[in-house]
Amino acid sequence: MGVNRLIEEYKTFVFDCDGVVLNSNKIKTEAFYKATKHFGHEFAQELADYHIVNGGMSRYLKFDYFITQILKKPHNKILKQDLLKRFAKDVKKGLMTCEIAKGIELLKAKTQTANWLIVSGSDQTELRELFKERDLEHFFEGGIFGSPDGKDTILAREIKKKNIKKPTLFFGDSKYDYLVAKNAELDFVFLSKWSDVKNYQSWCRKNKILLEKDFLYFLQKVN
């Protein structure tokens, strides 16, 4: 699952958003807590902890988990929509001002013939609006994709459409990113700078995953 070829050989690059392109993991964690704090601190904190452990997973699935497993209630569409609205409201402001990953322009210059895509657990409509407002969409000519479709579904669909052509390199910051990349038979780089994964060094060694701090460190190694 490491990088066993020259960077110029890759036809496609796939990027997670939170913790990879944007320094937004903490913003999302706080938003999950705030969206559910009216149910009490313990319940809200349990969801925030679940979010951290399951980084990269769709918010839709996380709120399903909150309702059915934390609150122990039947699935409730009205409650879920309310939680999603609360979450979106809390998270939007932070996403407009958070740090953008350094080195993304240099990586783009070095891979001009490759197709770039965002494959994120974030809401697709919100994500496309955000990338347009922050002048990032032009980097990702292959498309900006997110939930409610899961990452595995998006990857399978875009591979079938030949929008993702192999060899492909996936940049992620979560165990879930690694798993979906592995299932799709894509090479994978774990970026640690903004990741929420605990003990990521030993986990990367165990799974023989290429570990880099950020795009700048990655470029230094491949140049």
Short mmCIF file of N, CA, C and O in Angstrom, two decimals, residues 29-93:
data_model
loop_
_atom_site.label_atom_id
_atom_site.label_comp_id
_atom_site.label_asym_id
_atom_site.label_seq_id
_atom_site.Cartn_x
_atom_site.Cartn_y
_atom_site.Cartn_z
N THR A 29 -15.02 17.87 15.02
CA THR A 29 -15.24 17.24 16.33
C THR A 29 -16.07 18.14 17.23
O THR A 29 -17.03 17.69 17.87
N GLU A 30 -15.73 19.42 17.26
CA GLU A 30 -16.49 20.37 18.08
C GLU A 30 -17.92 20.51 17.58
O GLU A 30 -18.85 20.66 18.38
N ALA A 31 -18.10 20.45 16.26
CA ALA A 31 -19.45 20.60 15.69
C ALA A 31 -20.33 19.40 16.04
O ALA A 31 -21.54 19.57 16.29
N PHE A 32 -19.76 18.20 16.06
CA PHE A 32 -20.54 17.03 16.48
C PHE A 32 -20.98 17.18 17.93
O PHE A 32 -22.13 16.84 18.28
N TYR A 33 -20.08 17.67 18.77
CA TYR A 33 -20.42 17.87 20.17
C TYR A 33 -21.53 18.91 20.33
O TYR A 33 -22.53 18.68 21.02
N LYS A 34 -21.35 20.06 19.69
CA LYS A 34 -22.33 21.15 19.82
C LYS A 34 -23.70 20.76 19.27
O LYS A 34 -24.73 21.17 19.81
N ALA A 35 -23.71 19.95 18.20
CA ALA A 35 -24.98 19.56 17.58
C ALA A 35 -25.82 18.68 18.49
O ALA A 35 -27.05 18.59 18.34
N THR A 36 -25.17 18.03 19.46
CA THR A 36 -25.88 17.06 20.30
C THR A 36 -25.80 17.38 21.79
O THR A 36 -26.31 16.61 22.61
N LYS A 37 -25.21 18.51 22.16
CA LYS A 37 -25.00 18.82 23.58
C LYS A 37 -26.30 19.02 24.33
O LYS A 37 -26.34 18.88 25.57
N HIS A 38 -27.40 19.34 23.62
CA HIS A 38 -28.69 19.51 24.29
C HIS A 38 -29.24 18.18 24.84
O HIS A 38 -30.20 18.18 25.60
N PHE A 39 -28.59 17.07 24.44
CA PHE A 39 -28.95 15.77 25.01
C PHE A 39 -28.12 15.46 26.26
O PHE A 39 -28.34 14.44 26.90
N GLY A 40 -27.17 16.33 26.56
CA GLY A 40 -26.32 16.12 27.73
C GLY A 40 -24.87 15.90 27.34
O GLY A 40 -24.57 15.40 26.24
N HIS A 41 -23.98 16.27 28.24
CA HIS A 41 -22.54 16.19 27.96
C HIS A 41 -22.09 14.78 27.63
O HIS A 41 -21.32 14.58 26.68
N GLU A 42 -22.54 13.80 28.40
CA GLU A 42 -22.04 12.43 28.20
C GLU A 42 -22.40 11.90 26.82
O GLU A 42 -21.55 11.28 26.14
N PHE A 43 -23.63 12.12 26.39
CA PHE A 43 -24.04 11.66 25.07
C PHE A 43 -23.28 12.39 23.96
O PHE A 43 -22.82 11.79 22.99
N ALA A 44 -23.14 13.71 24.12
CA ALA A 44 -22.44 14.50 23.10
C ALA A 44 -20.98 14.10 23.02
O ALA A 44 -20.41 14.00 21.92
N GLN A 45 -20.36 13.87 24.17
CA GLN A 45 -18.95 13.48 24.18
C GLN A 45 -18.75 12.10 23.58
O GLN A 45 -17.75 11.83 22.90
N GLU A 46 -19.71 11.22 23.81
CA GLU A 46 -19.63 9.87 23.23
C GLU A 46 -19.65 9.94 21.71
O GLU A 46 -18.91 9.22 21.03
N LEU A 47 -20.49 10.83 21.16
CA LEU A 47 -20.52 10.99 19.71
C LEU A 47 -19.22 11.60 19.20
O LEU A 47 -18.67 11.16 18.18
N ALA A 48 -18.70 12.61 19.90
CA ALA A 48 -17.44 13.22 19.49
C ALA A 48 -16.31 12.19 19.48
O ALA A 48 -15.49 12.15 18.55
N ASP A 49 -16.28 11.34 20.50
CA ASP A 49 -15.27 10.28 20.56
C ASP A 49 -15.45 9.27 19.42
O ASP A 49 -14.47 8.81 18.82
N TYR A 50 -16.70 8.94 19.14
CA TYR A 50 -16.99 8.01 18.04
C TYR A 50 -16.53 8.61 16.71
O TYR A 50 -15.97 7.91 15.86
N HIS A 51 -16.78 9.90 16.53
CA HIS A 51 -16.33 10.59 15.32
C HIS A 51 -14.82 10.50 15.16
O HIS A 51 -14.32 10.23 14.06
N ILE A 52 -14.07 10.73 16.22
CA ILE A 52 -12.61 10.70 16.15
C ILE A 52 -12.11 9.30 15.76
O ILE A 52 -11.25 9.16 14.90
N VAL A 53 -12.69 8.29 16.37
CA VAL A 53 -12.27 6.91 16.09
C VAL A 53 -12.62 6.51 14.66
O VAL A 53 -11.91 5.73 14.02
N ASN A 54 -13.71 7.08 14.14
CA ASN A 54 -14.20 6.72 12.81
C ASN A 54 -14.03 7.87 11.82
O ASN A 54 -14.93 8.18 11.04
N GLY A 55 -12.87 8.50 11.87
CA GLY A 55 -12.58 9.59 10.95
C GLY A 55 -12.73 9.16 9.50
O GLY A 55 -12.34 8.06 9.12
N GLY A 56 -13.31 10.04 8.69
CA GLY A 56 -13.51 9.73 7.28
C GLY A 56 -14.88 9.17 6.96
O GLY A 56 -15.30 9.14 5.80
N MET A 57 -15.60 8.71 7.98
CA MET A 57 -16.94 8.17 7.76
C MET A 57 -17.95 9.31 7.62
O MET A 57 -17.80 10.37 8.21
N SER A 58 -18.98 9.08 6.83
CA SER A 58 -20.01 10.07 6.59
C SER A 58 -20.71 10.51 7.88
O SER A 58 -20.98 9.70 8.76
N ARG A 59 -21.02 11.81 7.96
CA ARG A 59 -21.78 12.34 9.10
C ARG A 59 -23.16 11.68 9.20
O ARG A 59 -23.72 11.54 10.29
N TYR A 60 -23.73 11.29 8.06
CA TYR A 60 -25.04 10.66 8.05
C TYR A 60 -25.02 9.36 8.86
O TYR A 60 -25.93 9.09 9.63
N LEU A 61 -23.95 8.58 8.68
CA LEU A 61 -23.81 7.34 9.43
C LEU A 61 -23.54 7.60 10.90
O LEU A 61 -24.00 6.86 11.77
N LYS A 62 -22.79 8.66 11.18
CA LYS A 62 -22.47 8.98 12.58
C LYS A 62 -23.70 9.42 13.35
O LYS A 62 -23.87 9.07 14.52
N PHE A 63 -24.58 10.18 12.69
CA PHE A 63 -25.81 10.58 13.38
C PHE A 63 -26.78 9.41 13.49
O PHE A 63 -27.56 9.34 14.45
N ASP A 64 -26.76 8.50 12.53
CA ASP A 64 -27.54 7.27 12.68
C ASP A 64 -27.07 6.52 13.93
O ASP A 64 -27.89 6.01 14.72
N TYR A 65 -25.77 6.44 14.09
CA TYR A 65 -25.19 5.76 15.25
C TYR A 65 -25.59 6.47 16.54
O TYR A 65 -25.96 5.82 17.54
N PHE A 66 -25.56 7.78 16.52
CA PHE A 66 -25.93 8.55 17.72
C PHE A 66 -27.36 8.26 18.14
O PHE A 66 -27.64 8.02 19.33
N ILE A 67 -28.26 8.25 17.19
CA ILE A 67 -29.68 8.05 17.50
C ILE A 67 -29.95 6.63 17.99
O ILE A 67 -30.59 6.41 19.02
N THR A 68 -29.42 5.65 17.24
CA THR A 68 -29.79 4.25 17.53
C THR A 68 -28.92 3.58 18.59
O THR A 68 -29.39 2.72 19.33
N GLN A 69 -27.64 3.98 18.68
CA GLN A 69 -26.73 3.29 19.59
C GLN A 69 -26.42 4.09 20.86
O GLN A 69 -26.18 3.50 21.92
N ILE A 70 -26.38 5.41 20.75
CA ILE A 70 -26.09 6.23 21.93
C ILE A 70 -27.38 6.62 22.66
O ILE A 70 -27.51 6.41 23.86
N LEU A 71 -28.34 7.18 21.92
CA LEU A 71 -29.63 7.51 22.53
C LEU A 71 -30.52 6.29 22.72
O LEU A 71 -31.49 6.34 23.48
N LYS A 72 -30.21 5.21 21.98
CA LYS A 72 -31.00 3.98 22.05
C LYS A 72 -32.45 4.21 21.61
O LYS A 72 -33.40 3.68 22.19
N LYS A 73 -32.61 5.02 20.56
CA LYS A 73 -33.94 5.31 20.02
C LYS A 73 -34.10 4.67 18.65
O LYS A 73 -33.10 4.36 17.99
N PRO A 74 -35.34 4.47 18.19
CA PRO A 74 -35.54 4.01 16.81
C PRO A 74 -35.05 5.07 15.83
O PRO A 74 -35.00 6.26 16.18
N HIS A 75 -34.71 4.64 14.63
CA HIS A 75 -34.27 5.62 13.62
C HIS A 75 -35.35 6.67 13.41
O HIS A 75 -36.53 6.35 13.26
N ASN A 76 -34.95 7.93 13.42
CA ASN A 76 -35.90 9.05 13.37
C ASN A 76 -35.40 10.06 12.35
O ASN A 76 -34.42 10.78 12.60
N LYS A 77 -36.07 10.15 11.20
CA LYS A 77 -35.62 11.03 10.13
C LYS A 77 -35.68 12.51 10.53
O LYS A 77 -34.80 13.29 10.16
N ILE A 78 -36.73 12.87 11.27
CA ILE A 78 -36.88 14.28 11.68
C ILE A 78 -35.75 14.68 12.62
O ILE A 78 -35.13 15.75 12.48
N LEU A 79 -35.45 13.83 13.59
CA LEU A 79 -34.35 14.09 14.53
C LEU A 79 -33.01 14.14 13.79
O LEU A 79 -32.19 15.03 14.03
N LYS A 80 -32.83 13.22 12.88
CA LYS A 80 -31.58 13.19 12.13
C LYS A 80 -31.39 14.47 11.32
O LYS A 80 -30.29 15.05 11.30
N GLN A 81 -32.44 14.93 10.66
CA GLN A 81 -32.34 16.17 9.88
C GLN A 81 -32.05 17.37 10.77
O GLN A 81 -31.28 18.27 10.39
N ASP A 82 -32.62 17.39 11.95
CA ASP A 82 -32.35 18.48 12.89
C ASP A 82 -30.88 18.47 13.31
O ASP A 82 -30.23 19.52 13.35
N LEU A 83 -30.35 17.29 13.60
CA LEU A 83 -28.94 17.18 14.00
C LEU A 83 -28.01 17.58 12.85
O LEU A 83 -26.99 18.25 13.07
N LEU A 84 -28.36 17.17 11.65
CA LEU A 84 -27.54 17.53 10.49
C LEU A 84 -27.52 19.05 10.28
O LEU A 84 -26.47 19.62 9.95
N LYS A 85 -28.66 19.70 10.46
CA LYS A 85 -28.73 21.16 10.31
C LYS A 85 -27.90 21.86 11.38
O LYS A 85 -27.18 22.83 11.10
N ARG A 86 -28.00 21.39 12.62
CA ARG A 86 -27.21 21.97 13.70
C ARG A 86 -25.72 21.82 13.41
O ARG A 86 -24.93 22.76 13.60
N PHE A 87 -25.34 20.64 12.96
CA PHE A 87 -23.94 20.36 12.64
C PHE A 87 -23.44 21.28 11.53
O PHE A 87 -22.38 21.89 11.64
N ALA A 88 -24.21 21.38 10.44
CA ALA A 88 -23.80 22.19 9.29
C ALA A 88 -23.64 23.66 9.68
O ALA A 88 -22.70 24.34 9.22
N LYS A 89 -24.54 24.14 10.52
CA LYS A 89 -24.48 25.54 10.95
C LYS A 89 -23.22 25.80 11.76
O LYS A 89 -22.53 26.82 11.56
N ASP A 90 -22.88 24.89 12.66
CA ASP A 90 -21.70 25.06 13.51
C ASP A 90 -20.39 24.96 12.73
O ASP A 90 -19.42 25.64 13.04
N VAL A 91 -20.39 24.12 11.70
CA VAL A 91 -19.13 23.82 11.03
C VAL A 91 -18.78 24.80 9.92
O VAL A 91 -17.60 24.99 9.59
N LYS A 92 -19.76 25.46 9.34
CA LYS A 92 -19.52 26.27 8.15
C LYS A 92 -18.51 27.39 8.37
O LYS A 92 -17.58 27.59 7.57
N LYS A 93 -18.68 28.13 9.45
CA LYS A 93 -17.81 29.28 9.71
C LYS A 93 -16.35 28.85 9.85
O LYS A 93 -15.45 29.47 9.30
#
